[in-house]
CSV table of C-alpha atoms and ligand atoms in Angstrom, one decimal:
chain,number,residue,atom,x,y,z
A,1,UNK,CA,-20.5,173.0,-23.4
A,2,UNK,CA,-23.5,174.1,-21.3
A,3,UNK,CA,-25.5,171.8,-19.0
A,4,UNK,CA,-29.0,171.4,-20.2
A,5,UNK,CA,-32.4,170.8,-18.5
A,6,UNK,CA,-35.9,170.1,-19.6
A,7,UNK,CA,-37.7,172.9,-17.8
A,8,UNK,CA,-41.3,172.5,-18.9
A,9,UNK,CA,-43.7,170.1,-20.7
A,10,UNK,CA,-47.2,170.6,-22.1
A,11,UNK,CA,-50.0,168.5,-23.5
A,12,UNK,CA,-53.0,169.1,-25.7
A,13,UNK,CA,-55.7,166.5,-25.6
A,14,UNK,CA,-58.5,166.6,-28.1
A,15,UNK,CA,-62.0,166.9,-26.5
A,16,UNK,CA,-63.5,163.8,-28.2
A,17,UNK,CA,-62.8,160.3,-27.0
A,18,UNK,CA,-63.9,157.0,-28.8
A,19,UNK,CA,-64.3,153.9,-26.6
A,20,UNK,CA,-63.5,150.4,-27.9
A,21,UNK,CA,-67.2,149.7,-27.8
A,22,UNK,CA,-68.0,152.6,-30.1
A,23,UNK,CA,-65.2,151.8,-32.5
A,24,UNK,CA,-66.0,148.1,-32.8
A,25,UNK,CA,-69.7,148.8,-33.3
A,26,UNK,CA,-68.9,151.1,-36.3
A,27,UNK,CA,-66.3,148.6,-37.7
A,28,UNK,CA,-68.8,145.7,-37.3
A,29,UNK,CA,-71.5,147.6,-39.1
A,30,UNK,CA,-69.1,148.2,-42.0
A,31,UNK,CA,-68.3,144.4,-42.0
A,32,UNK,CA,-72.0,143.4,-42.1
A,33,UNK,CA,-72.7,145.9,-44.9
A,34,UNK,CA,-69.7,144.7,-46.9
A,35,UNK,CA,-70.6,141.0,-46.5
A,36,UNK,CA,-74.2,141.7,-47.5
A,37,UNK,CA,-73.2,143.7,-50.5
A,38,UNK,CA,-70.8,141.0,-51.7
A,39,UNK,CA,-72.9,138.0,-50.6
A,40,UNK,CA,-73.0,136.5,-54.1
A,41,UNK,CA,-69.2,136.9,-54.7
A,42,UNK,CA,-68.5,135.5,-51.2
A,43,UNK,CA,-70.8,132.5,-51.9
A,44,UNK,CA,-68.9,131.9,-55.2
A,45,UNK,CA,-65.6,132.1,-53.4
A,46,UNK,CA,-64.4,135.2,-55.4
A,47,UNK,CA,-64.4,137.5,-52.4
A,48,UNK,CA,-63.2,136.8,-48.8
A,49,UNK,CA,-65.8,137.7,-46.2
A,50,UNK,CA,-64.7,140.3,-43.6
A,51,UNK,CA,-64.4,139.2,-39.9
A,52,UNK,CA,-65.8,141.2,-37.0
A,53,UNK,CA,-63.5,143.1,-34.6
A,54,UNK,CA,-63.9,142.5,-30.8
A,55,UNK,CA,-63.6,144.7,-27.8
A,56,UNK,CA,-62.1,141.9,-25.7
A,57,UNK,CA,-59.4,141.2,-28.3
A,58,UNK,CA,-58.4,144.8,-28.5
A,59,UNK,CA,-58.0,145.2,-24.7
A,60,UNK,CA,-56.2,141.9,-24.2
A,61,UNK,CA,-53.8,142.4,-27.2
A,62,UNK,CA,-53.0,146.1,-26.6
A,63,UNK,CA,-54.3,147.4,-23.3
A,64,UNK,CA,-56.1,150.2,-25.1
A,65,UNK,CA,-59.6,151.1,-23.9
A,66,UNK,CA,-60.3,154.4,-25.6
A,67,UNK,CA,-58.5,157.1,-27.7
A,68,UNK,CA,-58.8,160.9,-28.1
A,69,UNK,CA,-59.4,162.1,-31.7
A,70,UNK,CA,-59.7,165.4,-33.5
A,71,UNK,CA,-62.9,164.3,-35.3
A,72,UNK,CA,-65.1,161.5,-33.9
A,73,UNK,CA,-68.1,161.6,-36.2
A,74,UNK,CA,-66.2,161.0,-39.5
A,75,UNK,CA,-64.3,158.1,-37.9
A,76,UNK,CA,-67.4,156.4,-36.5
A,77,UNK,CA,-69.6,156.9,-39.7
A,78,UNK,CA,-69.4,153.3,-41.2
A,79,UNK,CA,-69.8,154.9,-44.7
A,80,UNK,CA,-66.8,157.1,-44.2
A,81,UNK,CA,-64.4,155.8,-41.5
A,82,UNK,CA,-62.0,158.7,-42.0
A,83,UNK,CA,-61.8,161.8,-39.7
A,84,UNK,CA,-63.3,165.0,-41.4
A,85,UNK,CA,-60.8,167.8,-41.0
A,86,UNK,CA,-61.7,170.6,-43.4
A,87,UNK,CA,-58.8,172.2,-45.3
A,88,UNK,CA,-58.0,175.7,-44.0
A,89,UNK,CA,-57.0,178.7,-46.1
A,90,UNK,CA,-53.3,179.7,-46.1
A,91,UNK,CA,-54.3,182.8,-44.1
A,92,UNK,CA,-55.3,180.7,-41.1
A,93,UNK,CA,-53.0,178.7,-38.7
A,94,UNK,CA,-53.1,175.0,-39.7
A,95,UNK,CA,-54.5,172.4,-37.4
A,96,UNK,CA,-51.0,171.0,-36.4
A,97,UNK,CA,-49.9,174.6,-35.6
A,98,UNK,CA,-53.1,175.1,-33.5
A,99,UNK,CA,-52.5,171.9,-31.5
A,100,UNK,CA,-48.8,172.9,-31.1
A,101,UNK,CA,-49.7,176.4,-29.7
A,102,UNK,CA,-51.9,174.8,-27.0
A,103,UNK,CA,-49.3,172.3,-25.9
A,104,UNK,CA,-46.5,174.9,-26.2
A,105,UNK,CA,-48.3,177.5,-24.0
A,106,UNK,CA,-48.5,175.0,-21.2
A,107,UNK,CA,-44.9,174.0,-21.6
A,108,UNK,CA,-43.8,177.6,-21.6
A,109,UNK,CA,-45.9,178.4,-18.5
A,110,UNK,CA,-44.4,175.4,-16.6
A,111,UNK,CA,-40.9,176.5,-17.6
A,112,UNK,CA,-41.7,180.1,-16.6
A,113,UNK,CA,-40.7,181.3,-20.0
A,114,UNK,CA,-42.2,183.5,-22.8
A,115,UNK,CA,-41.7,183.2,-26.5
A,116,UNK,CA,-39.0,185.9,-26.2
A,117,UNK,CA,-36.8,183.4,-24.2
A,118,UNK,CA,-36.9,180.8,-27.0
A,119,UNK,CA,-34.4,180.7,-29.9
A,120,UNK,CA,-35.7,177.9,-32.0
A,121,UNK,CA,-38.7,175.5,-32.6
A,122,UNK,CA,-38.5,171.9,-33.6
A,123,UNK,CA,-41.7,170.2,-34.8
A,124,UNK,CA,-41.0,166.4,-34.5
A,125,UNK,CA,-43.8,164.0,-35.4
A,126,UNK,CA,-44.9,161.1,-37.6
A,127,UNK,CA,-47.7,162.7,-39.5
A,128,UNK,CA,-46.7,166.0,-41.1
A,129,UNK,CA,-49.5,167.9,-42.8
A,130,UNK,CA,-47.5,169.1,-45.8
A,131,UNK,CA,-44.0,169.3,-47.4
A,132,UNK,CA,-43.4,173.0,-46.8
A,133,UNK,CA,-43.3,175.6,-45.4
A,134,UNK,CA,-42.3,173.8,-42.2
A,135,UNK,CA,-45.0,173.6,-39.5
A,136,UNK,CA,-42.2,174.6,-37.1
A,137,UNK,CA,-41.8,178.0,-38.8
A,138,UNK,CA,-45.6,178.5,-38.7
A,139,UNK,CA,-45.6,177.7,-34.9
A,140,UNK,CA,-42.7,180.2,-34.6
A,141,UNK,CA,-44.7,182.9,-36.3
A,142,UNK,CA,-47.9,182.1,-34.3
A,143,UNK,CA,-46.1,182.3,-31.0
A,144,UNK,CA,-43.8,185.2,-32.0
A,145,UNK,CA,-40.5,183.3,-31.5
A,146,UNK,CA,-37.4,184.6,-33.2
A,147,UNK,CA,-34.5,182.4,-34.4
A,148,UNK,CA,-35.0,179.2,-36.5
A,149,UNK,CA,-37.5,176.4,-36.9
A,150,UNK,CA,-37.5,173.0,-38.7
A,151,UNK,CA,-39.7,169.9,-39.0
A,152,UNK,CA,-38.4,166.3,-38.5
A,153,UNK,CA,-39.9,162.9,-38.7
A,154,UNK,CA,-38.6,159.7,-37.0
A,155,UNK,CA,-42.0,158.1,-36.6
A,156,UNK,CA,-42.8,157.2,-33.0
A,157,UNK,CA,-39.3,158.2,-31.9
A,158,UNK,CA,-39.6,161.7,-33.2
A,159,UNK,CA,-39.7,163.2,-29.7
A,160,UNK,CA,-36.6,161.6,-28.3
A,161,UNK,CA,-34.7,162.4,-31.5
A,162,UNK,CA,-36.1,166.0,-31.3
A,163,UNK,CA,-35.0,166.3,-27.7
A,164,UNK,CA,-31.4,165.2,-28.7
A,165,UNK,CA,-31.4,167.9,-31.4
A,166,UNK,CA,-32.6,170.5,-29.0
A,167,UNK,CA,-30.1,169.4,-26.3
A,168,UNK,CA,-27.3,169.6,-28.8
A,169,UNK,CA,-28.2,173.2,-29.9
A,170,UNK,CA,-28.4,174.4,-26.3
A,171,UNK,CA,-25.3,172.6,-25.2
A,172,UNK,CA,-23.3,174.2,-28.0
A,173,UNK,CA,-24.6,177.6,-27.3
A,174,UNK,CA,-26.5,177.9,-30.6
A,175,UNK,CA,-29.7,178.6,-28.7
A,176,UNK,CA,-30.6,179.6,-25.1
A,177,UNK,CA,-33.7,177.5,-25.2
A,178,UNK,CA,-35.6,175.3,-27.8
A,179,UNK,CA,-39.3,174.5,-28.0
A,180,UNK,CA,-39.8,170.9,-29.2
A,181,UNK,CA,-43.4,170.0,-30.2
A,182,UNK,CA,-45.1,166.8,-31.3
A,183,UNK,CA,-48.5,167.4,-32.9
A,184,UNK,CA,-49.8,163.9,-33.9
A,185,UNK,CA,-53.1,163.4,-35.8
A,186,UNK,CA,-52.5,159.7,-36.2
A,187,UNK,CA,-56.2,159.1,-37.1
A,188,UNK,CA,-55.5,160.8,-40.4
A,189,UNK,CA,-53.1,158.0,-41.4
A,190,UNK,CA,-55.0,155.1,-39.8
A,191,UNK,CA,-57.0,152.7,-41.9
A,192,UNK,CA,-60.2,152.3,-39.8
A,193,UNK,CA,-61.3,149.5,-42.2
A,194,UNK,CA,-58.3,147.3,-41.2
A,195,UNK,CA,-59.3,144.9,-38.4
A,196,UNK,CA,-55.7,144.3,-37.4
A,197,UNK,CA,-54.9,148.0,-36.7
A,198,UNK,CA,-58.1,150.1,-36.6
A,199,UNK,CA,-57.9,150.4,-32.8
A,200,UNK,CA,-54.2,151.3,-32.4
A,201,UNK,CA,-53.9,155.1,-32.7
A,202,UNK,CA,-55.2,158.3,-31.2
A,203,UNK,CA,-54.5,162.1,-31.6
A,204,UNK,CA,-52.6,164.4,-29.1
A,205,UNK,CA,-49.8,167.0,-29.0
A,206,UNK,CA,-47.0,167.4,-26.5
A,207,UNK,CA,-44.4,170.1,-26.1
A,208,UNK,CA,-41.0,170.3,-24.3
A,209,UNK,CA,-38.9,173.3,-23.4
A,210,UNK,CA,-35.1,172.5,-23.4
A,211,UNK,CA,-32.8,175.2,-22.0
A,212,UNK,CA,-29.5,176.0,-20.3
A,213,UNK,CA,-29.3,174.8,-16.8
A,214,UNK,CA,-27.6,177.9,-15.5
A,215,UNK,CA,-30.4,180.1,-16.8
A,216,UNK,CA,-33.4,177.9,-15.8
A,217,UNK,CA,-35.7,179.1,-13.1
A,218,UNK,CA,-38.6,176.6,-13.4
A,219,UNK,CA,-39.9,174.5,-10.5
A,220,UNK,CA,-40.0,171.5,-12.9
A,221,UNK,CA,-36.4,171.0,-14.0
A,222,UNK,CA,-35.0,167.7,-15.2
A,223,UNK,CA,-31.3,167.6,-15.9
A,224,UNK,CA,-30.5,165.8,-19.2
A,225,UNK,CA,-27.9,163.3,-18.1
A,226,UNK,CA,-27.6,161.9,-21.6
A,227,UNK,CA,-29.4,160.9,-24.9
A,228,UNK,CA,-28.8,157.8,-27.0
A,229,UNK,CA,-30.4,157.0,-30.3
A,230,UNK,CA,-30.5,153.9,-32.6
A,231,UNK,CA,-32.0,153.1,-36.0
A,232,UNK,CA,-32.1,149.8,-37.8
A,233,UNK,CA,-33.9,149.4,-41.1
A,234,UNK,CA,-37.1,147.3,-41.1
A,235,UNK,CA,-40.1,146.9,-43.5
A,236,UNK,CA,-42.3,145.8,-40.6
A,237,UNK,CA,-43.9,149.2,-40.1
A,238,UNK,CA,-44.4,151.3,-43.2
A,239,UNK,CA,-46.5,154.2,-44.6
A,240,UNK,CA,-45.7,154.7,-48.3
A,241,UNK,CA,-47.7,157.9,-48.7
A,242,UNK,CA,-45.6,160.6,-50.4
A,243,UNK,CA,-45.1,163.1,-53.2
A,244,UNK,CA,-44.2,160.4,-55.7
A,245,UNK,CA,-47.6,158.6,-55.3
A,246,UNK,CA,-49.1,160.7,-58.1
A,247,UNK,CA,-46.4,159.5,-60.5
A,248,UNK,CA,-47.8,156.0,-60.1
A,249,UNK,CA,-51.5,156.8,-59.9
A,250,UNK,CA,-52.7,153.2,-60.4
A,251,UNK,CA,-51.3,152.4,-56.9
A,252,UNK,CA,-52.3,155.7,-55.2
A,253,UNK,CA,-55.1,154.3,-53.1
A,254,UNK,CA,-53.5,151.0,-52.1
A,255,UNK,CA,-53.6,150.2,-48.3
A,256,UNK,CA,-49.8,150.8,-48.0
A,257,UNK,CA,-50.4,154.5,-48.5
A,258,UNK,CA,-51.7,154.4,-44.9
A,259,UNK,CA,-50.1,152.9,-41.8
A,260,UNK,CA,-49.4,149.1,-42.2
A,261,UNK,CA,-47.4,146.9,-39.9
A,262,UNK,CA,-46.5,143.3,-39.0
A,263,UNK,CA,-47.5,143.7,-35.4
A,264,UNK,CA,-46.2,140.4,-34.1
A,265,UNK,CA,-42.8,140.8,-35.8
A,266,UNK,CA,-42.5,144.4,-34.4
A,267,UNK,CA,-43.3,143.2,-30.9
A,268,UNK,CA,-40.7,140.4,-31.2
A,269,UNK,CA,-37.9,142.5,-32.7
A,270,UNK,CA,-38.3,145.8,-30.8
A,271,UNK,CA,-38.7,144.7,-27.2
A,272,UNK,CA,-35.2,143.3,-26.8
A,273,UNK,CA,-33.6,146.2,-28.7
A,274,UNK,CA,-35.2,148.7,-26.4
A,275,UNK,CA,-34.2,146.9,-23.2
A,276,UNK,CA,-30.7,146.6,-24.5
A,277,UNK,CA,-30.3,150.2,-25.6
A,278,UNK,CA,-31.6,151.6,-22.2
A,279,UNK,CA,-29.4,149.1,-20.3
A,280,UNK,CA,-26.3,150.2,-22.3
A,281,UNK,CA,-27.2,153.8,-22.0
A,282,UNK,CA,-27.4,153.6,-18.2
A,283,UNK,CA,-24.2,151.6,-18.0
A,284,UNK,CA,-22.3,154.2,-20.2
A,285,UNK,CA,-23.4,156.8,-17.6
A,286,UNK,CA,-22.2,154.7,-14.7
A,287,UNK,CA,-25.8,154.1,-13.6
A,288,UNK,CA,-27.6,151.0,-12.4
A,289,UNK,CA,-31.1,150.1,-13.7
A,290,UNK,CA,-32.1,149.7,-10.0
A,291,UNK,CA,-31.4,153.5,-9.5
A,292,UNK,CA,-34.2,154.4,-12.0
A,293,UNK,CA,-37.3,155.5,-10.3
A,294,UNK,CA,-39.5,155.9,-13.4
A,295,UNK,CA,-39.5,154.6,-17.0
A,296,UNK,CA,-41.7,156.8,-19.3
A,297,UNK,CA,-41.9,154.4,-22.2
A,298,UNK,CA,-43.4,154.8,-25.6
A,299,UNK,CA,-47.1,154.0,-25.4
A,300,UNK,CA,-48.0,151.6,-28.1
A,301,UNK,CA,-48.9,148.3,-26.4
A,302,UNK,CA,-49.2,147.5,-22.7
A,303,UNK,CA,-47.7,144.0,-23.1
A,304,UNK,CA,-44.7,145.4,-24.9
A,305,UNK,CA,-44.1,147.9,-22.0
A,306,UNK,CA,-44.5,145.1,-19.4
A,307,UNK,CA,-42.0,142.9,-21.2
A,308,UNK,CA,-39.4,145.7,-21.7
A,309,UNK,CA,-39.6,146.7,-18.0
A,310,UNK,CA,-39.3,143.0,-16.9
A,311,UNK,CA,-36.2,142.6,-19.1
A,312,UNK,CA,-34.6,145.7,-17.6
A,313,UNK,CA,-35.6,145.1,-13.9
A,314,UNK,CA,-35.6,141.3,-13.8
A,315,UNK,CA,-39.1,141.5,-12.2
A,316,UNK,CA,-42.5,143.1,-12.9
A,317,UNK,CA,-42.5,146.9,-12.8
A,318,UNK,CA,-45.0,148.6,-10.6
A,319,UNK,CA,-47.5,151.0,-12.2
A,320,UNK,CA,-45.6,153.9,-10.5
A,321,UNK,CA,-42.3,152.7,-12.1
A,322,UNK,CA,-43.7,152.4,-15.7
A,323,UNK,CA,-46.8,154.5,-15.9
A,324,UNK,CA,-49.4,153.7,-18.5
A,325,UNK,CA,-51.4,156.3,-20.5
A,326,UNK,CA,-52.1,154.2,-23.6
A,327,UNK,CA,-55.3,152.9,-21.9
A,328,UNK,CA,-57.1,156.2,-22.5
A,329,UNK,CA,-54.9,157.7,-25.3
A,330,UNK,CA,-53.9,154.6,-27.4
A,331,UNK,CA,-50.7,155.0,-29.4
A,332,UNK,CA,-50.2,158.7,-30.1
A,333,UNK,CA,-46.9,158.0,-31.8
A,334,UNK,CA,-44.1,160.5,-30.8
A,335,UNK,CA,-46.4,162.1,-28.1
A,336,UNK,CA,-46.9,159.0,-26.1
A,337,UNK,CA,-43.8,158.8,-23.9
A,338,UNK,CA,-43.9,162.6,-23.4
A,339,UNK,CA,-47.6,162.4,-22.2
A,340,UNK,CA,-46.5,159.8,-19.7
A,341,UNK,CA,-43.6,162.1,-18.6
A,342,UNK,CA,-45.9,165.1,-18.4
A,343,UNK,CA,-48.5,163.4,-16.3
A,344,UNK,CA,-46.3,161.4,-14.1
A,345,UNK,CA,-43.3,163.5,-12.9
A,346,UNK,CA,-44.5,166.0,-10.2
A,347,UNK,CA,-44.7,163.3,-7.4
A,348,UNK,CA,-41.0,162.4,-7.7
A,349,UNK,CA,-38.5,164.1,-5.2
A,350,UNK,CA,-35.4,166.0,-6.3
A,351,UNK,CA,-32.5,163.7,-7.3
A,352,UNK,CA,-34.9,161.1,-8.8
A,353,UNK,CA,-33.6,159.4,-11.9
A,354,UNK,CA,-35.9,158.6,-14.9
A,355,UNK,CA,-35.7,157.3,-18.4
A,356,UNK,CA,-37.8,158.6,-21.3
A,357,UNK,CA,-37.8,156.1,-24.2
A,358,UNK,CA,-39.5,155.9,-27.6
A,359,UNK,CA,-39.6,153.1,-30.2
A,360,UNK,CA,-41.2,152.6,-33.5
A,361,UNK,CA,-41.0,152.6,-37.3
A,362,UNK,CA,-37.6,152.7,-38.9
A,363,UNK,CA,-36.9,150.8,-36.6
A,364,UNK,CA,-36.0,153.8,-34.4
A,365,UNK,CA,-35.3,153.8,-30.6
A,366,UNK,CA,-34.4,156.7,-28.3
A,367,UNK,CA,-33.4,156.9,-24.6
A,368,UNK,CA,-33.2,160.1,-22.6
A,369,UNK,CA,-31.8,159.8,-19.1
A,370,UNK,CA,-33.1,162.6,-16.8
A,371,UNK,CA,-32.4,163.6,-13.1
A,372,UNK,CA,-34.8,165.8,-11.2
A,373,UNK,CA,-33.2,169.0,-9.9
B,401,CO8,N1,-60.6,141.7,-33.3
B,401,CO8,C1,-60.6,140.4,-33.1
B,401,CO8,N2,-59.6,139.6,-33.5
B,401,CO8,C2,-58.6,140.2,-34.2
B,401,CO8,C3,-58.5,141.5,-34.4
B,401,CO8,C4,-59.6,142.3,-34.0
B,401,CO8,N3,-59.6,143.7,-34.2
B,401,CO8,N4,-57.3,141.8,-35.1
B,401,CO8,C5,-56.7,140.7,-35.2
B,401,CO8,N5,-57.4,139.6,-34.7
B,401,CO8,C6,-57.1,138.2,-34.6
B,401,CO8,C7,-56.1,137.8,-35.8
B,401,CO8,O1,-56.9,137.5,-36.9
B,401,CO8,C8,-55.5,136.6,-35.2
B,401,CO8,O2,-56.3,135.5,-35.3
B,401,CO8,P1,-55.7,134.0,-35.6
B,401,CO8,O3,-54.9,133.7,-34.4
B,401,CO8,O4,-57.0,133.2,-35.8
B,401,CO8,O5,-54.9,134.2,-36.8
B,401,CO8,C9,-55.4,136.9,-33.7
B,401,CO8,O6,-56.4,137.9,-33.4
B,401,CO8,C10,-54.1,137.4,-33.2
B,401,CO8,O7,-53.6,138.5,-34.1
B,401,CO8,P2,-52.2,139.2,-34.0
B,401,CO8,O8,-51.2,138.1,-34.1
B,401,CO8,O9,-52.2,140.3,-35.0
B,401,CO8,O10,-52.4,139.8,-32.6
B,401,CO8,P3,-51.3,140.3,-31.6
B,401,CO8,O11,-51.4,139.6,-30.3
B,401,CO8,O12,-49.9,140.3,-32.2
B,401,CO8,O13,-51.7,141.8,-31.3
B,401,CO8,C11,-51.0,144.1,-32.0
B,401,CO8,C12,-51.7,142.8,-32.4
B,401,CO8,C13,-51.9,144.7,-30.8
B,401,CO8,C14,-51.0,145.0,-33.2
B,401,CO8,C15,-49.6,143.8,-31.4
B,401,CO8,O14,-49.0,142.9,-32.3
B,401,CO8,C16,-48.8,145.0,-31.3
B,401,CO8,O15,-49.2,146.0,-30.7
B,401,CO8,N6,-47.5,145.0,-31.7
B,401,CO8,C17,-46.6,146.1,-31.6
B,401,CO8,C18,-46.9,147.1,-32.6
B,401,CO8,C19,-46.2,148.4,-32.4
B,401,CO8,O16,-45.8,148.8,-31.3
B,401,CO8,N7,-46.1,149.2,-33.4
B,401,CO8,C20,-45.5,150.5,-33.3
B,401,CO8,C21,-45.8,151.1,-34.6
B,401,CO8,S1,-46.2,152.7,-34.4
B,401,CO8,C22,-44.9,153.7,-35.0
B,401,CO8,O17,-43.8,153.4,-35.1
B,401,CO8,C23,-45.4,155.1,-35.5
B,401,CO8,C24,-45.9,155.0,-36.8
B,401,CO8,C25,-46.5,156.3,-37.2
B,401,CO8,C26,-47.8,156.5,-36.8
B,401,CO8,C27,-48.8,156.4,-37.9
B,401,CO8,C28,-50.2,156.9,-37.5
B,401,CO8,C29,-51.3,156.1,-38.1
């Protein structure tokens, strides 16, 4: 068994950002138009009037102030409220592949590697563009990587599950190095007409190079001390979009074919599960929570992260101990904890211990313990 390191990370951030103010203005225009158009039915009690969204609520309930998106105009158009992302021909690289290449190039540069050093590509994300061919194989072709590639989806936990797969392959000698990528266009599966969730998600892509410790030369090496994963079935976060939708066409456009959740229940169920899993994982490795210098937590909700850190530490975490990126990125699903890791690792000295953790639909939870070399 080989020792394994994460030797490089990369990030692609879309150029367009939407503030809460812009998003709420568009949503409220839609609400006013809907209520005007249905005034008679609302008056007769046949249709429920829609309620306005509020910037103050969004920031207090979630900590989110803005989000990056692939297409801003389509989302903010109150007549559309869906990003416009034109279909590409099969002769062009797809948009998930394009995002992946940008994040991967940064991760490879930080790792001091070229595509010739990589033996496999894993694309791990919540929102895959198509059934096949795998986006990972397209990324492989675009970068000129030999070996194998496959896609996997464990919702918001896709990156930690992807890292465990990559670590296993390198540990066993099946690959010298694996490129693991998380292209997330969450805006494509978000119902921007739903007041409860229209503010939650953003778009981004992250990439991680996992390789043998004895071959790594990067200045940014994190030894993978261990990985631990957990899944427990729940209906509280669902997206029922899939290939069988066309076989029940009368329900094809129902709201459950986009992201739906019971946010309160998710919050209540998942926070204790995450704190328990990370605590157990550290203990299994003979480590104390107090030794951890940084928690790169999944970036869904600020209050969730504050509670998880408080449960683990027995006190409030400082912003340095549990960095926040969801204020400007919102929830970017599997990319979130990796964005936090990418942006908040270089200040730590050699020997520092950190935990990368994801949580989300499934339920699914992942913990990756890392020590800086
Ligand atoms: N503006 C004003 N008021 C609002 C709004 C709004 N936009 N929305 C709701 N309210 C009102 C409600 O009507 C309610 O009013 P009342 O008290 O009168 O009934 C009140 O505000 C409180 O509503 P909630 O109970 O819903 O509010 P919460 O405090 O629970 O906050 C959150 C809502 C922010 C959604 C919170 O529950 C949360 O973040 N929970 C955790 C969710 C989470 O982390 N989910 C992770 C899922 S992501 C994942 O796994 C990946 C999926 C794949 C990605 C798919 C891409 C699209």
